[in-house]
């Protein structure tokens, strides 16, 4: 038995209340709190929306889906079950129309939500994700962003994140009917998931953080893809430049680079560098580098250098931040710590270049080691 639905309406624009309501739902998209109809309820699975403004319960279902056509049904009923509006849409497979677009959009949003909700809710993990997104926004807005991104289709990827060489993936999932969705994932080197988040918002929503992050990253230049082989070559070049300067500082073979050509706004304050790197880790690397280049140190000398380096770093970090306009040349005496702490340096550019492959954190750590080597070269046998 076939079902026929007749609609009678009048009006200058020749559109029915049903058309107006369908258009309203399509325009609002996922900003309306649709919810999946539970599988256990009778009827065809679909989506339900409690329209409190109009005192209606709207349901959208896919009545049929074959290789040749789709059939969608939208019904709006009063809470007591009385039918107010109904729209049935038949379209050929491969075509599209309003109810089809709305249903597809809701399916995508539900799938993304289910994917994000696969793991058991963990408030600490959610807080970590929110703080991570806020930190990424802060980084991309900073003068010297730590992360560098490469475009991969609709996504931006930042590799070698942190000491575990993890990967950050920022992606635009879709944009349609006045809304969009962005996602972010942090993956371990083996591809296993550390954290993830998907955000769906109307295009007019100014608070969409992932959209802001995506647009800021998109505005960065350059966003070129660099092959793994090229990255290895760049890392090798940067590492050898660092080793060459470290050797020259420890053995007094050559002067430190003249950094006067780099403008002040691209330089870093020496004390700021030591405030950003972990002290004990940096000092340990400093001692290890000395052992590699100069040979093993006896325990007494190693302890003496460790104490000297740690006390110097603590002193520089405790001083008031008062830039003196001087450039750290590497020849400053170690007893002029106040002058050193408030001097500028461009060694991060002189050694690693303006756009290094090495992460910003590791660049700062290496520059801190170079500064320590310059200060204490006379103390090293």
CSV table of C-alpha atoms in Angstrom, one decimal:
chain,number,residue,atom,x,y,z
A,1,UNK,CA,0.0,0.0,0.0
A,2,UNK,CA,1.4,3.4,-1.0
A,3,UNK,CA,1.2,6.4,1.3
A,4,UNK,CA,0.3,9.8,-0.1
A,5,UNK,CA,0.8,13.0,1.8
A,6,UNK,CA,-1.0,16.2,0.8
A,7,UNK,CA,-0.1,19.7,1.9
A,8,UNK,CA,-2.4,22.6,1.5
A,9,UNK,CA,-1.0,26.1,2.0
A,10,UNK,CA,-1.3,29.7,0.9
A,11,UNK,CA,1.0,32.6,1.0
A,12,UNK,CA,2.8,35.0,-1.3
A,13,UNK,CA,6.0,33.0,-1.3
A,14,UNK,CA,4.2,29.8,-2.0
A,15,UNK,CA,6.1,27.9,0.7
A,16,UNK,CA,4.5,25.8,3.4
A,17,UNK,CA,5.2,25.8,7.2
A,18,UNK,CA,6.8,22.5,6.6
A,19,UNK,CA,9.3,24.0,4.2
A,20,UNK,CA,10.1,26.8,6.6
A,21,UNK,CA,10.7,24.3,9.4
A,22,UNK,CA,12.9,22.0,7.3
A,23,UNK,CA,14.9,25.1,6.2
A,24,UNK,CA,15.3,26.1,9.8
A,25,UNK,CA,16.6,22.7,10.9
A,26,UNK,CA,19.0,22.5,7.9
A,27,UNK,CA,20.4,26.0,8.6
A,28,UNK,CA,20.9,25.2,12.3
A,29,UNK,CA,22.6,21.9,11.5
A,30,UNK,CA,24.5,20.4,14.4
A,31,UNK,CA,24.1,23.5,16.5
A,32,UNK,CA,20.7,22.0,17.4
A,33,UNK,CA,21.0,19.3,20.2
A,34,UNK,CA,19.8,16.4,18.1
A,35,UNK,CA,20.2,13.0,19.8
A,36,UNK,CA,20.3,9.5,18.2
A,37,UNK,CA,17.1,7.5,18.7
A,38,UNK,CA,18.1,4.5,20.8
A,39,UNK,CA,18.2,1.2,18.9
A,40,UNK,CA,15.9,-0.4,21.5
A,41,UNK,CA,13.0,1.9,20.6
A,42,UNK,CA,10.4,0.8,18.0
A,43,UNK,CA,10.7,2.3,14.5
A,44,UNK,CA,13.6,3.1,12.2
A,45,UNK,CA,16.8,4.4,13.9
A,46,UNK,CA,17.4,8.1,13.3
A,47,UNK,CA,17.6,11.3,15.3
A,48,UNK,CA,15.3,13.2,17.6
A,49,UNK,CA,15.2,16.9,18.7
A,50,UNK,CA,13.1,18.3,21.5
A,51,UNK,CA,12.1,21.7,20.1
A,52,UNK,CA,11.1,23.4,23.4
A,53,UNK,CA,10.6,26.8,21.5
A,54,UNK,CA,7.8,25.4,19.4
A,55,UNK,CA,6.7,22.6,21.9
A,56,UNK,CA,7.4,19.9,19.3
A,57,UNK,CA,9.4,16.7,19.1
A,58,UNK,CA,11.1,16.4,15.7
A,59,UNK,CA,12.4,13.0,14.4
A,60,UNK,CA,14.5,12.5,11.3
A,61,UNK,CA,14.8,8.9,9.9
A,62,UNK,CA,16.1,7.2,6.8
A,63,UNK,CA,13.2,5.0,5.9
A,64,UNK,CA,14.9,3.3,2.9
A,65,UNK,CA,18.4,3.1,1.5
A,66,UNK,CA,19.0,1.0,-1.7
A,67,UNK,CA,21.4,1.2,-4.6
A,68,UNK,CA,18.9,3.3,-6.5
A,69,UNK,CA,17.3,5.7,-4.0
A,70,UNK,CA,17.0,7.0,-0.4
A,71,UNK,CA,13.9,7.9,1.5
A,72,UNK,CA,13.9,10.3,4.4
A,73,UNK,CA,11.1,11.2,6.8
A,74,UNK,CA,10.9,14.3,9.0
A,75,UNK,CA,8.0,14.4,11.5
A,76,UNK,CA,7.2,17.1,14.1
A,77,UNK,CA,4.7,16.0,16.8
A,78,UNK,CA,3.3,17.5,19.9
A,79,UNK,CA,4.5,15.9,23.2
A,80,UNK,CA,1.2,14.0,23.3
A,81,UNK,CA,2.0,12.4,19.9
A,82,UNK,CA,-0.3,14.5,17.7
A,83,UNK,CA,1.2,15.1,14.3
A,84,UNK,CA,1.9,18.7,13.4
A,85,UNK,CA,4.2,18.5,10.3
A,86,UNK,CA,5.6,15.8,8.1
A,87,UNK,CA,8.0,15.9,5.1
A,88,UNK,CA,9.0,12.8,3.1
A,89,UNK,CA,11.9,13.1,0.7
A,90,UNK,CA,12.8,10.6,-2.1
A,91,UNK,CA,16.1,11.1,-3.9
A,92,UNK,CA,18.1,9.1,-6.4
A,93,UNK,CA,21.3,7.5,-5.1
A,94,UNK,CA,24.2,9.9,-5.6
A,95,UNK,CA,21.9,13.0,-5.5
A,96,UNK,CA,21.5,15.3,-2.5
A,97,UNK,CA,18.7,17.3,-1.0
A,98,UNK,CA,18.0,19.1,2.3
A,99,UNK,CA,17.0,16.1,4.5
A,100,UNK,CA,19.7,14.0,3.0
A,101,UNK,CA,22.3,16.7,3.8
A,102,UNK,CA,21.0,17.1,7.4
A,103,UNK,CA,20.9,13.3,8.0
A,104,UNK,CA,24.4,12.9,6.7
A,105,UNK,CA,25.7,15.8,8.8
A,106,UNK,CA,24.1,14.3,12.0
A,107,UNK,CA,25.6,10.9,11.2
A,108,UNK,CA,29.1,12.4,10.9
A,109,UNK,CA,28.7,14.3,14.1
A,110,UNK,CA,27.5,11.2,16.0
A,111,UNK,CA,30.4,9.1,14.6
A,112,UNK,CA,32.9,11.7,15.7
A,113,UNK,CA,31.3,11.9,19.2
A,114,UNK,CA,31.3,8.1,19.5
A,115,UNK,CA,35.0,7.9,18.4
A,116,UNK,CA,35.9,10.6,21.0
A,117,UNK,CA,33.9,8.8,23.7
A,118,UNK,CA,35.3,5.3,23.0
A,119,UNK,CA,37.5,5.5,26.1
A,120,UNK,CA,36.0,5.9,29.5
A,121,UNK,CA,35.5,9.5,30.6
A,122,UNK,CA,38.5,10.7,32.5
A,123,UNK,CA,38.3,14.3,33.9
A,124,UNK,CA,42.1,14.6,34.2
A,125,UNK,CA,42.5,13.5,30.6
A,126,UNK,CA,39.9,16.1,29.5
A,127,UNK,CA,41.6,18.8,31.4
A,128,UNK,CA,45.0,17.8,29.9
A,129,UNK,CA,43.4,18.0,26.4
A,130,UNK,CA,42.0,21.5,27.1
A,131,UNK,CA,45.3,22.7,28.5
A,132,UNK,CA,47.2,21.2,25.5
A,133,UNK,CA,45.0,23.0,23.0
A,134,UNK,CA,45.4,26.3,24.9
A,135,UNK,CA,49.2,25.7,24.9
A,136,UNK,CA,49.2,25.1,21.2
A,137,UNK,CA,47.3,28.3,20.6
A,138,UNK,CA,49.8,30.2,22.8
A,139,UNK,CA,52.7,28.6,20.9
A,140,UNK,CA,51.4,29.5,17.4
A,141,UNK,CA,50.8,33.1,18.5
A,142,UNK,CA,54.3,33.5,20.0
A,143,UNK,CA,57.2,35.3,18.3
A,144,UNK,CA,59.1,32.1,18.0
A,145,UNK,CA,56.7,29.1,17.8
A,146,UNK,CA,58.2,25.9,19.0
A,147,UNK,CA,56.2,23.6,16.7
A,148,UNK,CA,56.5,23.6,12.9
A,149,UNK,CA,53.7,22.2,10.8
A,150,UNK,CA,53.6,20.6,7.3
A,151,UNK,CA,50.4,20.4,5.3
A,152,UNK,CA,48.9,17.0,4.6
A,153,UNK,CA,45.8,17.5,2.5
A,154,UNK,CA,43.2,19.0,4.9
A,155,UNK,CA,45.4,18.4,7.9
A,156,UNK,CA,48.5,20.0,9.4
A,157,UNK,CA,51.1,17.7,11.0
A,158,UNK,CA,53.8,18.6,13.5
A,159,UNK,CA,56.3,15.8,13.9
A,160,UNK,CA,59.0,15.2,16.5
A,161,UNK,CA,56.9,16.7,19.3
A,162,UNK,CA,58.7,16.3,22.6
A,163,UNK,CA,61.4,13.9,23.6
A,164,UNK,CA,59.3,10.9,22.5
A,165,UNK,CA,59.1,12.3,18.9
A,166,UNK,CA,55.3,12.2,19.0
A,167,UNK,CA,53.1,13.6,16.3
A,168,UNK,CA,50.4,16.3,16.4
A,169,UNK,CA,47.7,16.2,13.7
A,170,UNK,CA,45.3,19.1,13.3
A,171,UNK,CA,42.5,18.5,10.7
A,172,UNK,CA,39.5,20.2,9.3
A,173,UNK,CA,36.9,17.3,9.1
A,174,UNK,CA,34.1,19.1,7.2
A,175,UNK,CA,32.3,22.4,6.6
A,176,UNK,CA,28.7,22.6,5.4
A,177,UNK,CA,25.4,24.3,6.2
A,178,UNK,CA,26.9,27.0,8.3
A,179,UNK,CA,28.9,24.7,10.6
A,180,UNK,CA,32.3,23.0,10.6
A,181,UNK,CA,34.3,20.4,12.6
A,182,UNK,CA,38.0,20.3,13.4
A,183,UNK,CA,39.9,17.6,15.3
A,184,UNK,CA,43.2,17.3,16.9
A,185,UNK,CA,45.2,14.2,17.8
A,186,UNK,CA,48.5,13.6,19.7
A,187,UNK,CA,50.0,10.3,18.6
A,188,UNK,CA,53.0,8.4,19.8
A,189,UNK,CA,55.8,7.5,17.4
A,190,UNK,CA,54.2,4.0,16.9
A,191,UNK,CA,50.8,5.6,16.0
A,192,UNK,CA,49.0,4.8,19.3
A,193,UNK,CA,46.7,7.6,20.5
A,194,UNK,CA,47.7,9.8,23.5
A,195,UNK,CA,44.8,12.2,23.4
A,196,UNK,CA,42.2,13.5,20.9
A,197,UNK,CA,39.4,16.0,20.6
A,198,UNK,CA,36.8,17.0,18.0
A,199,UNK,CA,35.0,20.3,18.0
A,200,UNK,CA,31.9,21.1,16.0
A,201,UNK,CA,30.7,24.8,15.9
A,202,UNK,CA,28.7,27.2,13.8
A,203,UNK,CA,30.8,29.3,11.5
A,204,UNK,CA,29.7,32.4,13.4
A,205,UNK,CA,31.0,31.1,16.8
A,206,UNK,CA,34.1,33.1,17.6
A,207,UNK,CA,35.1,30.8,20.5
A,208,UNK,CA,35.9,27.7,18.4
A,209,UNK,CA,39.5,27.1,19.6
A,210,UNK,CA,40.4,24.3,17.1
A,211,UNK,CA,39.2,26.5,14.2
A,212,UNK,CA,41.3,29.4,15.5
A,213,UNK,CA,44.3,27.1,15.8
A,214,UNK,CA,43.8,25.7,12.3
A,215,UNK,CA,43.5,29.2,10.8
A,216,UNK,CA,46.6,30.5,12.7
A,217,UNK,CA,48.7,27.5,11.6
A,218,UNK,CA,47.4,27.9,8.0
A,219,UNK,CA,48.7,31.5,8.1
A,220,UNK,CA,52.2,30.5,8.9
A,221,UNK,CA,54.9,30.5,6.2
A,222,UNK,CA,56.4,28.4,5.0
A,223,UNK,CA,54.2,25.3,5.3
A,224,UNK,CA,56.2,23.1,3.0
A,225,UNK,CA,56.5,19.4,3.2
A,226,UNK,CA,60.0,18.2,4.0
A,227,UNK,CA,60.8,14.5,3.3
A,228,UNK,CA,62.3,12.3,6.0
A,229,UNK,CA,65.6,12.2,4.1
A,230,UNK,CA,65.8,16.0,4.0
A,231,UNK,CA,65.0,16.2,7.7
A,232,UNK,CA,67.8,13.8,8.5
A,233,UNK,CA,70.2,15.9,6.4
A,234,UNK,CA,69.1,19.1,8.1
A,235,UNK,CA,69.4,17.6,11.5
A,236,UNK,CA,72.9,16.3,10.6
A,237,UNK,CA,74.0,19.8,9.5
A,238,UNK,CA,72.6,21.5,12.6
A,239,UNK,CA,74.2,18.9,14.9
A,240,UNK,CA,77.6,19.4,13.3
A,241,UNK,CA,77.4,23.2,13.5
A,242,UNK,CA,76.6,22.8,17.2
A,243,UNK,CA,79.5,20.4,17.7
A,244,UNK,CA,81.9,22.6,15.9
A,245,UNK,CA,81.1,25.6,18.1
A,246,UNK,CA,81.2,23.5,21.3
A,247,UNK,CA,84.6,22.1,20.4
A,248,UNK,CA,86.0,25.6,19.6
A,249,UNK,CA,84.7,27.0,22.9
A,250,UNK,CA,86.1,24.1,25.0
A,251,UNK,CA,89.5,24.1,23.2
A,252,UNK,CA,89.8,27.9,22.5
A,253,UNK,CA,90.5,27.1,18.9
A,254,UNK,CA,88.2,29.8,17.3
A,255,UNK,CA,86.1,32.8,18.5
A,256,UNK,CA,82.4,32.4,19.0
A,257,UNK,CA,80.2,33.6,16.2
A,258,UNK,CA,79.7,37.3,15.8
A,259,UNK,CA,76.0,37.7,16.4
A,260,UNK,CA,75.9,41.5,16.0
A,261,UNK,CA,74.2,41.1,12.6
A,262,UNK,CA,71.0,39.6,14.1
A,263,UNK,CA,68.5,42.3,15.2
A,264,UNK,CA,67.6,42.6,18.9
A,265,UNK,CA,64.0,41.5,18.4
A,266,UNK,CA,65.2,38.1,17.2
A,267,UNK,CA,67.7,37.6,20.0
A,268,UNK,CA,67.1,35.9,23.3
A,269,UNK,CA,68.1,37.0,26.8
A,270,UNK,CA,70.6,34.6,28.3
A,271,UNK,CA,68.7,34.2,31.6
A,272,UNK,CA,65.4,33.5,29.7
A,273,UNK,CA,67.1,30.6,28.0
A,274,UNK,CA,68.0,29.0,31.3
A,275,UNK,CA,64.5,29.7,32.7
A,276,UNK,CA,63.0,27.6,29.9
A,277,UNK,CA,65.3,24.6,30.0
A,278,UNK,CA,65.3,22.0,32.9
A,279,UNK,CA,68.4,22.7,34.9
A,280,UNK,CA,69.5,19.2,36.0
A,281,UNK,CA,68.9,17.8,32.6
A,282,UNK,CA,70.9,20.6,30.9
A,283,UNK,CA,73.8,20.3,33.3
A,284,UNK,CA,73.9,16.5,32.8
A,285,UNK,CA,74.0,17.0,29.0
A,286,UNK,CA,76.8,19.5,29.5
A,287,UNK,CA,78.9,17.1,31.5
A,288,UNK,CA,78.2,14.3,29.0
A,289,UNK,CA,79.3,16.5,26.1
A,290,UNK,CA,82.5,17.4,27.9
A,291,UNK,CA,83.2,13.7,28.4
A,292,UNK,CA,82.6,12.9,24.7
A,293,UNK,CA,84.9,15.7,23.5
A,294,UNK,CA,87.6,15.9,26.2
A,295,UNK,CA,87.5,12.4,27.7
A,296,UNK,CA,86.0,11.2,31.0
A,297,UNK,CA,86.2,13.5,34.0
A,298,UNK,CA,87.2,12.2,37.4
A,299,UNK,CA,84.5,12.2,40.0
A,300,UNK,CA,85.8,15.2,41.9
A,301,UNK,CA,86.1,17.4,38.8
A,302,UNK,CA,82.7,16.2,37.6
A,303,UNK,CA,81.1,17.1,40.9
A,304,UNK,CA,82.9,20.5,41.0
A,305,UNK,CA,81.6,21.4,37.5
A,306,UNK,CA,78.1,20.2,38.3
A,307,UNK,CA,77.9,22.4,41.4
A,308,UNK,CA,79.4,25.4,39.5
A,309,UNK,CA,77.0,25.1,36.6
A,310,UNK,CA,73.9,24.6,38.9
A,311,UNK,CA,74.8,27.5,41.2
A,312,UNK,CA,75.4,29.7,38.2
A,313,UNK,CA,72.1,28.8,36.5
A,314,UNK,CA,70.2,29.3,39.8
A,315,UNK,CA,71.8,32.7,40.2
A,316,UNK,CA,70.9,33.9,36.7
A,317,UNK,CA,67.3,32.7,37.0
A,318,UNK,CA,66.9,34.5,40.4
A,319,UNK,CA,68.1,37.8,39.0
A,320,UNK,CA,65.7,40.5,38.0
A,321,UNK,CA,65.1,40.6,34.3
A,322,UNK,CA,66.9,43.8,33.2
A,323,UNK,CA,68.3,43.6,29.6
A,324,UNK,CA,71.5,45.6,29.3
A,325,UNK,CA,71.6,45.7,25.5
A,326,UNK,CA,74.9,43.9,25.3
A,327,UNK,CA,75.6,40.8,23.2
A,328,UNK,CA,77.0,37.6,24.8
A,329,UNK,CA,80.3,37.0,23.0
A,330,UNK,CA,81.4,33.9,24.8
A,331,UNK,CA,84.5,35.7,26.2
A,332,UNK,CA,82.8,37.1,29.3
A,333,UNK,CA,84.4,36.2,32.6
A,334,UNK,CA,82.4,33.8,34.7
A,335,UNK,CA,82.4,36.2,37.6
A,336,UNK,CA,80.3,38.7,35.7
A,337,UNK,CA,77.1,36.6,36.0
A,338,UNK,CA,74.8,39.6,36.3
A,339,UNK,CA,76.1,41.0,33.0
A,340,UNK,CA,75.9,37.6,31.3
A,341,UNK,CA,72.3,36.9,32.5
A,342,UNK,CA,71.0,40.2,31.1
A,343,UNK,CA,72.9,40.0,27.8
A,344,UNK,CA,71.3,39.1,24.5
A,345,UNK,CA,72.4,36.2,22.3
A,346,UNK,CA,71.6,35.1,18.7
A,347,UNK,CA,73.4,31.7,19.0
A,348,UNK,CA,70.1,29.9,18.4
A,349,UNK,CA,70.1,31.5,14.9
A,350,UNK,CA,73.8,31.6,14.3
A,351,UNK,CA,74.1,27.8,14.9
A,352,UNK,CA,70.8,26.3,14.0
A,353,UNK,CA,69.4,28.9,11.4
A,354,UNK,CA,66.2,30.8,11.5
A,355,UNK,CA,64.0,27.8,10.7
A,356,UNK,CA,65.7,24.8,12.3
A,357,UNK,CA,64.5,21.2,12.0
A,358,UNK,CA,65.6,20.6,15.6
A,359,UNK,CA,62.7,21.4,18.0
A,360,UNK,CA,62.7,24.8,19.8
A,361,UNK,CA,63.1,23.1,23.1
A,362,UNK,CA,66.2,21.2,22.0
A,363,UNK,CA,67.7,24.3,20.4
A,364,UNK,CA,67.4,26.2,23.7
A,365,UNK,CA,69.0,23.2,25.5
A,366,UNK,CA,71.9,23.1,23.1
A,367,UNK,CA,72.4,26.9,23.3
A,368,UNK,CA,72.4,26.7,27.1
A,369,UNK,CA,75.2,24.1,26.9
A,370,UNK,CA,77.2,26.3,24.6
A,371,UNK,CA,76.9,29.2,27.1
A,372,UNK,CA,78.0,27.0,29.9
A,373,UNK,CA,81.0,25.8,27.8
A,374,UNK,CA,82.0,29.4,27.1
A,375,UNK,CA,81.7,30.4,30.8
A,376,UNK,CA,83.6,27.4,32.2
A,377,UNK,CA,86.1,26.5,29.4
A,378,UNK,CA,89.0,27.5,31.7
A,379,UNK,CA,87.7,25.2,34.4
A,380,UNK,CA,87.8,22.1,32.2
A,381,UNK,CA,91.1,20.2,31.9
